[in-house]
Amino acid sequence: MSRSLQFFTPSRAPYFTLHKLPSTSYTRFPVINFPSKKHYITITKSLSSDLDAASSQVLDSGNGQTGVSGVLSADNVVAVQSHAPSESGAAAGIEVDAVTEAELKENGFRSTRRTKLICTIGPATCGFEQLEALAVGGMNVARINMCHGTREWHQMVIERVRRLNEEKGFAVAIMMDTEGSEIHMGDLGGAASVKAEDGEIWTFSVRAFGTPRPERTINVNYDGFAEDVKVGDELLVDGGMVRFEVIEKIGPDVKCRCTDPGLLLPRANLTFWRDGSLVRERNAMLPTISSKVDWLDIDFGIAEGVDFIAISFVKSAEVIKHLKSYIAARSRGSDIAVIAKIESIDSLKNLEEIIQASDGAMVARGDLGAQIPLEQVPSAQQKIVQLCRQLNKPVIVASQLLESMIEYPTPTRAEVADVSEAVRQRADALMLSGESAMGQYPDKALAVLRSVSVRIEKWWREEKRHEAMVLPDVGTSFADSISEEICNSAAKMANNLEVDALFVYTKTGHMASLLSRCRPDCPIFAFTTTTSVRRRLNLQWGLIPFRLGFSDDMESNLNKTFSLLKARGMIKSGDLVIAVSDMLQSIQVMNVP
Ligand SMILES: Nc1ncnc2c1ncn2[C@@H]1O[C@H](COP(=O)(O)OP(=O)(O)OP(=O)(O)O)[C@@H](O)[C@H]1O
Ligand SMILES: CC(=O)C(=O)O
Ligand SMILES: [K+]
Ligand SMILES: [Mg+2]
């Protein structure tokens, strides 16, 4: 007699353990089959006597990390759910990402990494094994940039990340980045890059050139281009990687002489300058979300259920509000967070209202540095990071953090200093662009972000013990204000009492973000009931998100959490924790029993 038990589990466990109830004796069963999404175990005849008990419980995946539980009756097949393995037989589950768990066990609470890491996925990292290597290396969020690649390609990446999460117990979130509407070149007819030499004459035009693309021609996506430029203007590719001077206009064609040679990359950003300032003309009126491409990409992101949509070249809060209501109307239930990319002059002008309207912001230093003088980028970065924290929105520092690692296996000292500064500013997340998308050393670049983050966080905790928390109130209702006061106080107590961890039970994630905002010295274990909230919390500083079914009864929640975490070796008796929750307006301080 052979029976199979069907269940869902994120792990590829080598075997499962059958606990016979009510006794504690158990028998191990090999897992014999791994179809792509559902896993099966087959219980062979020789073991069937174990099933003759009224019911048996399957627990423990055998790898000590993730597992399943469910009730097996003697003669039927029962679906069971994911849960934490536990020798003691706790019935309900908990999910945490396998990498964080390993990091916690290895380094202890205090030295787990607080800064979150985002990797842009590109040709260098889109394979399943390459994605897995990034996940193991600490990638919290995978970013796909709709400027590059086809929708089919992006869909494949999303599918692979999902499969990785499901099969290997990761919780990598997905961020889709829109193309935006600033001026950029066409795709170079499929070429990976084209060299522009000093003194060469190139034609920039709104005309779509046929294939093969005539030599030294570049298609430009902005219709008003030929009208807006003047002879004598300077044309900067990617903020100055290559420079041209406008020498002649012939109908839609603009002839330019190369004055700073370099490599032209597909869809590179273009800006033009006159008398030392950026020319904006009608281009300033371009809508942020251009109707043709971006809305289709946004529909794609909603359909795929991505966790974050990052909007390029945001100019006003209205765009964000519009997009948020569009998403709310279209994606029933699944809440997609909208990240405003700060990379234009207009976004700096309307910074506070844009950030207020968004679910987070990105300091997109690549394009920002092409729109404002480079020497103004560091102060803009600091201002955006601070404002985001004040307004309780997660903030990402992006672009060129480790640019030289696209080609070399070690970073420059200057790059390490730049990464350190972003960590010291306590940004929520750091992002890799070309380093992970098309560089030669994606894993090494991620490892540098990880080790520099951990080192600087530690140094800063020691250097600046208990940074004064002067955070303005963000609550809009009395209930919000209470939550905020609770979190501020709990974080302060956590520092003063030097507790091992803060626990927060939160359905929406809001209380977790309020704690994260305080940047306490200890890590924050955030328990939430849904997988999507858990993935979204992955972007925020210091949060270790767990998925856990919990009730309104804090006493039982705590007991359940303690036993589940103890069973996995993530906490131990005597650890001091402070717990807060959405449900109960109180702060509890206790030792793990
Ligand atoms: N899906 C992809 N396919 C091919 N190349 C990619 C892909 N994603 C990124 N790249 C390469 O990696 C480089 C850096 O990626 P990233 O997405 O950060 O670029 P970016 O164009 O600077 O960003 P943005 O357009 O948002 O300002 C790109 O210029 C491109 O060459
Ligand atoms: C990330 C991005 O869009 C930029 O730096 O321009
Ligand atoms: K983009
Ligand atoms: Mg950009």
XYZ file of C-alpha atoms and ligand atoms in Angstrom:
632
model
C 0.000 0.000 0.000
C 1.359 3.343 -0.912
C -0.094 6.639 0.112
C 0.973 10.055 -0.903
C 0.631 13.210 1.069
C 0.445 16.432 -0.835
C 1.682 19.657 0.681
C 3.341 22.959 -0.043
C 6.715 23.753 1.343
C 9.478 26.222 0.514
C 12.140 23.709 1.232
C 13.750 20.899 -0.718
C 14.084 18.774 2.325
C 15.742 15.399 2.006
C 13.265 13.696 4.301
C 10.385 14.325 6.600
C 9.653 13.071 10.035
C 6.389 11.482 10.919
C 5.339 12.011 14.499
C 2.744 9.641 15.734
C 0.255 11.254 18.023
C -0.066 11.331 20.926
C 3.182 9.496 21.515
C 6.442 11.140 20.516
C 7.884 8.235 18.582
C 8.506 8.971 14.938
C 9.718 7.506 11.736
C 11.580 9.258 8.945
C 10.252 9.195 5.418
C 12.308 9.919 2.377
C 10.951 12.558 0.061
C 10.908 10.870 -3.274
C 9.520 13.382 -5.647
C 9.881 17.118 -6.270
C 7.490 18.352 -8.900
C 7.978 22.033 -9.529
C 5.546 23.621 -7.102
C 4.003 20.935 -4.984
C 6.121 18.392 -3.245
C 5.037 14.897 -2.452
C 6.114 12.285 -0.051
C 5.066 8.727 -0.429
C 4.575 6.572 2.555
C 5.482 3.019 1.783
C 3.727 -0.093 2.897
C 6.343 -1.082 5.401
C 5.569 2.060 7.326
C 1.856 1.941 7.022
C 1.381 0.445 10.448
C 2.489 3.780 11.823
C -0.518 5.307 10.164
C -2.973 3.075 11.817
C -3.165 5.435 14.699
C -6.180 7.665 14.350
C -3.953 10.405 13.061
C -0.324 11.208 12.693
C 1.433 14.463 12.233
C 4.149 15.288 9.746
C 6.697 17.668 11.164
C 10.266 18.665 10.621
C 11.773 18.851 7.179
C 14.887 17.167 8.383
C 17.181 19.994 7.378
C 16.294 21.812 10.564
C 15.170 24.887 8.748
C 11.772 24.695 7.183
C 9.058 22.175 7.253
C 5.432 21.260 7.060
C 2.718 20.040 9.293
C -0.560 18.364 8.734
C -2.633 15.496 9.784
C -2.400 12.162 8.054
C -5.226 9.762 8.510
C -4.857 6.096 7.868
C -6.374 5.989 4.452
C -6.556 9.357 2.854
C -4.409 12.172 1.615
C -4.541 15.484 3.376
C -3.122 18.826 2.306
C -0.880 20.383 4.898
C 0.683 23.797 5.319
C 4.195 25.105 5.753
C 5.351 25.555 9.294
C 8.418 25.486 11.455
C 9.858 22.130 12.308
C 9.672 21.386 15.943
C 10.555 18.314 17.896
C 8.044 19.395 20.486
C 5.276 19.225 17.965
C 4.062 22.821 17.912
C 1.350 22.809 15.326
C 1.413 26.268 13.788
C 4.058 27.577 11.430
C 6.507 30.411 11.078
C 8.397 31.504 7.971
C 11.658 33.390 7.906
C 14.139 33.708 5.147
C 16.807 31.074 5.248
C 19.719 33.492 4.837
C 18.710 35.735 7.723
C 18.210 32.710 9.888
C 21.690 31.442 9.101
C 23.169 34.910 9.665
C 21.434 35.219 13.024
C 22.641 31.856 14.192
C 26.146 32.472 12.994
C 26.706 36.037 14.163
C 24.208 36.433 16.958
C 21.564 39.145 17.174
C 23.739 42.170 17.526
C 25.781 41.751 14.420
C 23.110 40.831 11.925
C 23.031 43.208 8.988
C 20.498 46.031 9.251
C 21.008 47.666 5.857
C 19.008 45.982 3.091
C 20.502 45.112 -0.285
C 18.945 45.388 -3.750
C 20.431 43.852 -6.891
C 19.481 44.882 -10.410
C 19.060 41.710 -12.424
C 20.476 41.627 -15.930
C 22.215 39.240 -18.300
C 24.939 38.509 -15.725
C 22.505 37.342 -13.066
C 19.256 36.116 -14.634
C 20.028 32.386 -14.422
C 18.455 30.367 -11.632
C 21.813 29.482 -10.052
C 23.021 33.072 -10.375
C 19.860 34.335 -8.694
C 20.290 31.756 -5.986
C 23.871 32.894 -5.408
C 22.640 36.473 -4.958
C 19.902 35.343 -2.572
C 22.429 33.379 -0.532
C 24.676 36.458 -0.632
C 22.003 38.564 1.043
C 19.920 40.090 -1.767
C 16.697 41.297 -0.138
C 15.121 42.750 -3.267
C 15.642 41.906 -6.953
C 15.169 44.900 -9.264
C 14.180 44.625 -12.886
C 14.586 47.690 -15.062
C 11.971 47.997 -17.797
C 14.383 50.189 -19.792
C 16.175 47.005 -20.804
C 15.086 43.583 -21.988
C 11.705 42.317 -23.097
C 8.631 41.747 -20.994
C 9.085 38.003 -21.540
C 12.586 38.247 -20.142
C 11.356 40.117 -17.065
C 8.590 37.601 -16.586
C 11.145 34.811 -16.639
C 13.222 36.560 -13.956
C 10.153 37.083 -11.765
C 9.185 33.446 -12.159
C 12.685 32.326 -11.174
C 12.792 34.527 -8.094
C 9.389 33.204 -7.041
C 10.521 29.623 -7.540
C 13.650 30.319 -5.540
C 11.583 31.708 -2.674
C 9.254 28.789 -2.753
C 11.772 26.022 -3.102
C 14.636 27.342 -1.054
C 12.981 29.372 1.672
C 14.093 32.855 0.630
C 11.878 35.937 0.763
C 13.362 38.014 -2.041
C 10.977 40.829 -3.003
C 10.645 42.112 -6.568
C 10.954 45.727 -7.613
C 9.964 46.808 -11.095
C 11.548 50.040 -12.267
C 9.738 51.968 -15.022
C 11.355 53.541 -18.012
C 10.141 57.065 -17.274
C 9.929 59.801 -19.797
C 13.188 61.666 -19.890
C 15.155 61.808 -23.089
C 17.088 58.741 -23.983
C 18.652 57.099 -26.998
C 17.190 54.126 -28.836
C 18.435 50.580 -28.401
C 21.336 50.777 -30.920
C 19.738 48.118 -33.108
C 20.679 45.381 -30.681
C 24.376 46.254 -30.260
C 25.665 45.995 -26.678
C 27.573 49.248 -27.053
C 28.981 51.551 -29.725
C 32.194 53.561 -29.512
C 32.126 57.295 -30.264
C 35.571 58.682 -31.112
C 36.891 62.188 -30.604
C 35.915 64.551 -33.426
C 33.439 62.181 -35.114
C 30.195 63.631 -36.448
C 27.081 61.798 -35.271
C 23.418 62.324 -36.177
C 20.813 62.363 -33.410
C 17.259 62.168 -34.695
C 13.680 61.361 -33.765
C 13.574 59.299 -36.964
C 13.523 55.568 -36.409
C 16.439 54.210 -38.404
C 16.093 50.899 -40.203
C 18.280 47.872 -39.631
C 21.119 47.725 -39.942
C 21.334 51.109 -38.281
C 23.289 53.519 -40.491
C 26.703 54.295 -39.050
C 26.929 57.084 -36.482
C 23.209 57.575 -36.096
C 21.312 57.618 -32.853
C 17.562 57.551 -32.448
C 16.160 59.853 -29.727
C 12.835 59.124 -27.993
C 11.718 62.744 -27.487
C 9.717 64.333 -30.314
C 10.582 67.905 -29.385
C 14.304 67.184 -29.472
C 15.257 68.950 -32.725
C 13.180 72.018 -31.855
C 14.521 72.349 -28.335
C 18.262 72.108 -29.006
C 20.334 74.960 -30.423
C 23.611 74.969 -32.289
C 26.344 75.275 -29.669
C 24.496 73.237 -27.010
C 26.365 70.461 -25.285
C 24.839 66.974 -25.413
C 25.726 64.682 -22.477
C 25.262 60.941 -22.658
C 24.734 59.284 -19.245
C 25.565 62.478 -17.411
C 28.900 62.992 -19.168
C 30.265 59.541 -20.001
C 30.323 60.784 -23.609
C 29.941 64.409 -24.791
C 28.889 65.993 -28.070
C 28.545 69.540 -29.316
C 25.566 70.458 -31.535
C 26.928 71.805 -34.826
C 23.962 71.808 -37.208
C 20.220 71.167 -37.376
C 18.682 69.718 -40.549
C 14.945 69.063 -40.147
C 14.564 66.294 -37.543
C 18.304 65.535 -37.652
C 20.754 67.117 -35.256
C 24.429 66.853 -36.230
C 26.851 66.693 -33.332
C 30.623 66.483 -32.973
C 32.040 64.154 -30.321
C 34.114 66.165 -27.854
C 34.592 63.533 -25.120
C 34.873 60.034 -26.586
C 33.468 56.930 -24.924
C 31.047 54.019 -25.100
C 27.408 54.623 -25.975
C 25.134 52.092 -24.237
C 21.626 51.151 -25.406
C 18.913 53.541 -24.158
C 21.457 55.764 -22.509
C 20.086 58.917 -20.946
C 20.571 62.223 -22.800
C 20.673 65.734 -21.390
C 21.568 68.950 -23.124
C 23.233 71.952 -21.612
C 23.472 75.611 -22.606
C 25.717 78.164 -20.888
C 26.437 75.769 -18.042
C 22.826 74.843 -17.211
C 20.504 72.045 -18.120
C 18.113 72.875 -20.968
C 14.630 71.686 -20.131
C 12.304 73.530 -22.536
C 9.238 71.461 -23.383
C 10.895 68.376 -22.024
C 10.018 69.640 -18.539
C 6.382 69.164 -19.530
C 6.789 65.512 -20.466
C 4.500 63.385 -18.329
C 6.409 61.219 -15.845
C 4.612 58.101 -16.903
C 4.613 58.132 -20.669
C 1.397 56.607 -21.891
C 2.665 54.078 -24.382
C 5.319 52.095 -22.592
C 5.062 52.804 -18.919
C 1.360 52.074 -18.437
C 1.763 48.735 -20.166
C 4.720 47.984 -17.915
C 2.715 49.015 -14.879
C -0.126 46.711 -15.962
C 2.478 44.002 -16.339
C 3.822 44.676 -12.832
C 0.325 44.545 -11.358
C -0.495 41.339 -13.199
C 2.756 39.768 -12.008
C 2.106 40.959 -8.456
C 5.495 42.615 -7.990
C 6.144 44.001 -4.509
C 7.415 47.448 -5.490
C 7.044 49.688 -8.518
C 9.744 52.356 -8.753
C 8.719 55.364 -10.825
C 11.471 57.071 -12.783
C 11.727 60.863 -13.109
C 8.877 61.665 -10.730
C 8.051 65.344 -10.981
C 5.123 65.818 -8.633
C 3.116 64.125 -5.909
C 0.129 63.953 -8.283
C 1.829 61.287 -10.397
C 2.328 59.107 -7.345
C -1.225 59.619 -6.108
C -2.591 58.815 -9.548
C -0.553 55.642 -9.786
C -1.503 54.549 -6.286
C -5.194 54.856 -7.035
C -4.677 53.089 -10.363
C -2.992 50.206 -8.554
C -5.615 50.121 -5.810
C -8.389 49.852 -8.413
C -6.666 47.098 -10.346
C -4.887 44.872 -7.895
C -7.540 43.608 -5.563
C -6.005 42.889 -2.215
C -2.377 42.738 -3.203
C -0.841 46.000 -2.209
C 2.068 47.165 -4.360
C 4.329 49.789 -2.810
C 5.214 52.776 -4.990
C 8.773 54.090 -4.780
C 9.484 57.605 -6.066
C 12.829 57.893 -7.829
C 14.395 61.229 -7.100
C 16.436 61.944 -10.209
C 15.243 65.224 -11.666
C 15.281 68.897 -10.814
C 11.494 68.928 -10.413
C 11.579 66.060 -7.953
C 13.994 68.021 -5.762
C 11.707 71.038 -5.891
C 8.674 69.052 -4.777
C 10.592 66.639 -2.586
C 8.553 66.664 0.587
C 5.144 66.235 -1.023
C 6.440 63.555 -3.372
C 7.912 61.522 -0.528
C 4.803 62.066 1.564
C 2.641 60.628 -1.244
C 4.958 57.641 -1.877
C 5.671 54.427 -0.012
C 9.394 55.060 -0.244
C 12.030 56.865 -2.290
C 15.196 56.146 -4.211
C 18.151 58.501 -4.503
C 18.787 57.699 -8.187
C 22.195 59.287 -8.337
C 22.899 58.266 -11.921
C 20.373 60.533 -13.576
C 20.316 63.004 -10.709
C 23.993 63.636 -11.332
C 23.184 64.421 -14.946
C 20.577 66.996 -13.949
C 22.294 68.862 -11.140
C 26.009 69.619 -10.770
C 27.812 66.537 -9.453
C 29.054 68.338 -6.378
C 25.464 68.856 -5.279
C 24.608 65.154 -5.326
C 26.042 64.277 -1.861
C 24.045 66.962 -0.058
C 20.907 66.043 -2.003
C 21.439 62.427 -0.942
C 21.764 63.330 2.720
C 18.696 65.535 2.576
C 16.555 62.849 0.913
C 17.705 60.159 3.340
C 16.920 62.350 6.351
C 13.573 63.475 5.029
C 12.498 59.913 4.325
C 13.309 58.897 7.843
C 11.429 61.840 9.260
C 8.390 61.005 7.150
C 8.745 57.293 7.914
C 9.359 56.129 4.340
C 12.046 53.630 3.360
C 14.883 55.102 1.299
C 17.281 53.493 -1.177
C 20.676 54.892 -2.178
C 21.425 53.861 -5.749
C 23.931 54.012 -8.587
C 27.662 53.708 -8.946
C 28.210 52.526 -5.370
C 30.747 49.999 -6.647
C 30.953 50.987 -10.307
C 34.542 49.825 -10.786
C 33.488 46.301 -9.781
C 31.717 45.989 -13.124
C 35.226 45.230 -14.352
C 37.411 44.581 -11.325
C 37.120 42.103 -8.440
C 37.832 44.691 -5.728
C 36.308 48.116 -5.195
C 38.208 51.383 -5.016
C 38.777 52.878 -1.582
C 36.603 55.785 -2.636
C 33.734 53.435 -3.437
C 34.024 51.775 -0.035
C 33.910 55.225 1.549
C 30.789 56.064 -0.463
C 29.028 52.859 0.617
C 30.069 53.541 4.223
C 28.610 57.022 4.088
C 25.238 55.718 2.886
C 25.256 53.133 5.702
C 26.251 55.772 8.243
C 23.394 57.961 7.031
C 21.278 54.930 7.886
C 19.622 54.545 4.553
C 17.260 51.581 4.505
C 18.794 49.981 1.444
C 21.717 50.079 -0.968
C 21.334 49.137 -4.606
C 23.622 47.558 -7.193
C 22.990 48.518 -10.845
C 25.429 47.560 -13.594
C 27.594 45.791 -10.976
C 25.004 43.025 -10.706
C 23.140 43.445 -14.019
C 26.034 43.092 -16.400
C 29.249 43.208 -14.389
C 31.872 40.515 -14.112
C 31.675 40.165 -10.323
C 28.066 40.406 -9.147
C 28.549 38.124 -6.131
C 31.733 39.874 -5.057
C 30.048 43.280 -5.339
C 27.179 42.055 -3.158
C 29.668 40.631 -0.656
C 31.360 44.038 -0.439
C 28.032 45.760 0.285
C 27.316 43.150 2.922
C 30.623 43.297 4.727
C 30.908 47.070 4.608
C 27.334 47.413 5.912
C 27.914 45.099 8.856
C 31.235 46.708 9.739
C 30.028 50.304 9.550
C 26.803 49.554 11.407
C 28.835 48.064 14.248
C 31.283 50.935 14.286
C 28.478 53.462 14.278
C 26.611 51.744 17.115
C 29.762 51.941 19.219
C 30.657 55.430 18.079
C 27.278 56.965 18.491
C 25.524 55.001 21.183
C 21.876 55.950 21.397
C 21.657 58.629 18.798
C 19.207 61.283 19.955
C 15.904 60.552 18.325
C 14.309 63.779 17.308
C 11.728 62.449 14.949
C 8.699 64.579 14.130
C 5.227 63.085 14.630
C 3.876 61.375 11.548
C 0.581 60.063 12.924
C -2.562 61.551 11.411
C -5.031 60.077 13.905
C -4.970 59.628 17.656
C -4.597 55.858 17.237
C -1.603 56.421 14.940
C -0.056 58.741 17.489
C -0.393 56.100 20.176
C 1.368 53.524 17.962
C 4.101 56.003 17.236
C 4.669 56.866 20.899
C 4.759 53.177 21.762
C 7.363 52.476 19.106
C 9.521 55.466 20.016
C 9.459 54.462 23.674
C 10.028 50.784 22.968
C 13.051 51.560 20.802
C 14.476 53.841 23.454
C 13.930 51.237 26.153
C 15.551 48.636 23.923
C 18.680 50.771 23.702
C 18.787 51.670 27.378
C 18.151 48.130 28.587
C 20.376 46.653 25.884
C 17.784 44.048 24.990
C 18.531 41.310 22.488
C 15.616 41.963 20.155
C 12.438 43.919 19.644
C 9.388 41.865 18.657
C 6.549 43.499 16.770
C 3.287 41.792 15.791
C 1.794 43.729 12.934
C -0.809 42.944 10.283
C -0.134 45.893 7.982
C 3.558 46.333 8.749
C 3.051 49.887 9.970
C 4.213 49.299 13.553
C 7.303 47.535 12.197
C 8.192 50.538 10.065
C 7.728 52.867 13.038
C 10.238 50.802 14.994
C 12.633 50.626 12.055
C 12.458 54.406 11.782
C 13.949 54.695 15.290
C 17.021 52.717 14.089
C 17.399 50.928 17.442
C 20.608 49.140 18.434
C 19.003 45.680 18.418
C 17.352 43.881 15.495
C 13.590 43.982 15.083
C 11.749 40.698 14.609
C 8.633 41.648 12.679
C 5.831 39.083 12.701
C 3.146 39.518 10.128
C 0.358 37.337 8.818
C 0.748 37.725 5.063
C 3.553 36.802 2.709
C 3.243 40.041 0.753
C 3.644 42.289 3.804
C 6.567 40.157 4.881
C 8.294 40.620 1.518
C 7.669 44.352 1.556
C 9.179 44.724 5.043
C 12.336 43.258 3.547
C 13.216 46.714 2.224
C 13.291 48.361 5.637
C 16.243 48.939 7.867
C 16.788 46.450 10.691
C 13.600 44.453 10.168
C 13.740 40.675 10.169
C 10.343 39.782 8.766
C 8.619 36.529 9.689
C 5.324 35.227 8.476
C 3.313 33.875 11.358
C -0.336 33.239 11.994
C -1.215 35.028 15.230
C -4.244 35.925 17.292
C -5.328 38.934 19.328
C -4.078 37.223 22.448
C -0.526 38.478 22.988
C 0.214 35.996 25.715
C -0.371 33.069 23.409
C 1.365 34.815 20.496
C 4.477 35.271 22.566
C 4.479 31.735 23.866
C 4.020 30.374 20.398
C 6.780 32.582 18.979
C 9.192 31.683 21.756
C 8.709 27.976 21.253
C 8.945 28.187 17.469
C 12.070 30.348 17.520
C 13.686 28.299 20.258
C 13.046 25.126 18.300
C 14.951 26.641 15.394
C 17.769 27.874 17.579
C 17.080 31.513 16.774
C 16.574 32.566 20.387
C 17.362 30.934 23.688
C 16.097 30.964 27.255
C 17.141 34.109 29.063
C 17.276 36.391 26.021
C 15.746 39.751 26.834
C 13.088 40.977 24.421
C 10.654 43.867 24.175
C 7.365 43.185 22.403
C 4.788 45.544 20.931
C 1.795 44.902 18.698
C -0.941 46.379 16.548
C -3.537 44.721 18.732
C -2.544 45.739 22.216
C -1.346 49.181 23.171
C 1.384 48.097 25.522
C 5.093 47.463 25.751
C 6.125 44.155 27.264
C 9.633 43.468 28.502
C 10.532 39.883 29.267
C 13.131 37.174 29.295
C 12.550 34.258 26.990
C 11.373 31.436 29.296
N 17.524 43.544 -18.346
C 18.687 43.975 -18.808
N 19.175 43.543 -19.975
C 20.345 43.979 -20.448
N 21.131 44.873 -19.820
C 20.712 45.341 -18.650
C 19.469 44.933 -18.075
N 19.298 45.582 -16.929
C 20.375 46.373 -16.783
N 21.241 46.221 -17.802
C 22.542 46.865 -17.980
O 23.042 47.306 -16.735
C 23.254 48.701 -16.736
C 22.890 49.273 -15.402
O 21.581 48.908 -15.080
P 20.535 49.937 -14.501
O 19.213 49.313 -14.574
O 20.933 50.385 -13.159
O 20.686 51.109 -15.529
P 20.309 52.535 -15.704
O 19.926 52.582 -17.137
O 21.431 53.362 -15.220
O 19.079 52.831 -14.752
P 17.861 53.801 -15.025
O 17.412 53.554 -16.406
O 16.816 53.385 -14.054
O 18.351 55.167 -14.797
C 22.403 49.224 -17.881
O 22.919 50.373 -18.432
C 22.424 48.080 -18.862
O 23.579 48.157 -19.661
C 18.813 54.152 -10.610
C 18.587 55.239 -11.528
O 17.583 55.308 -12.175
C 19.594 56.276 -11.659
O 20.517 56.311 -10.842
O 19.451 57.094 -12.545
K 14.510 52.884 -15.176
Mg 17.655 56.791 -13.681
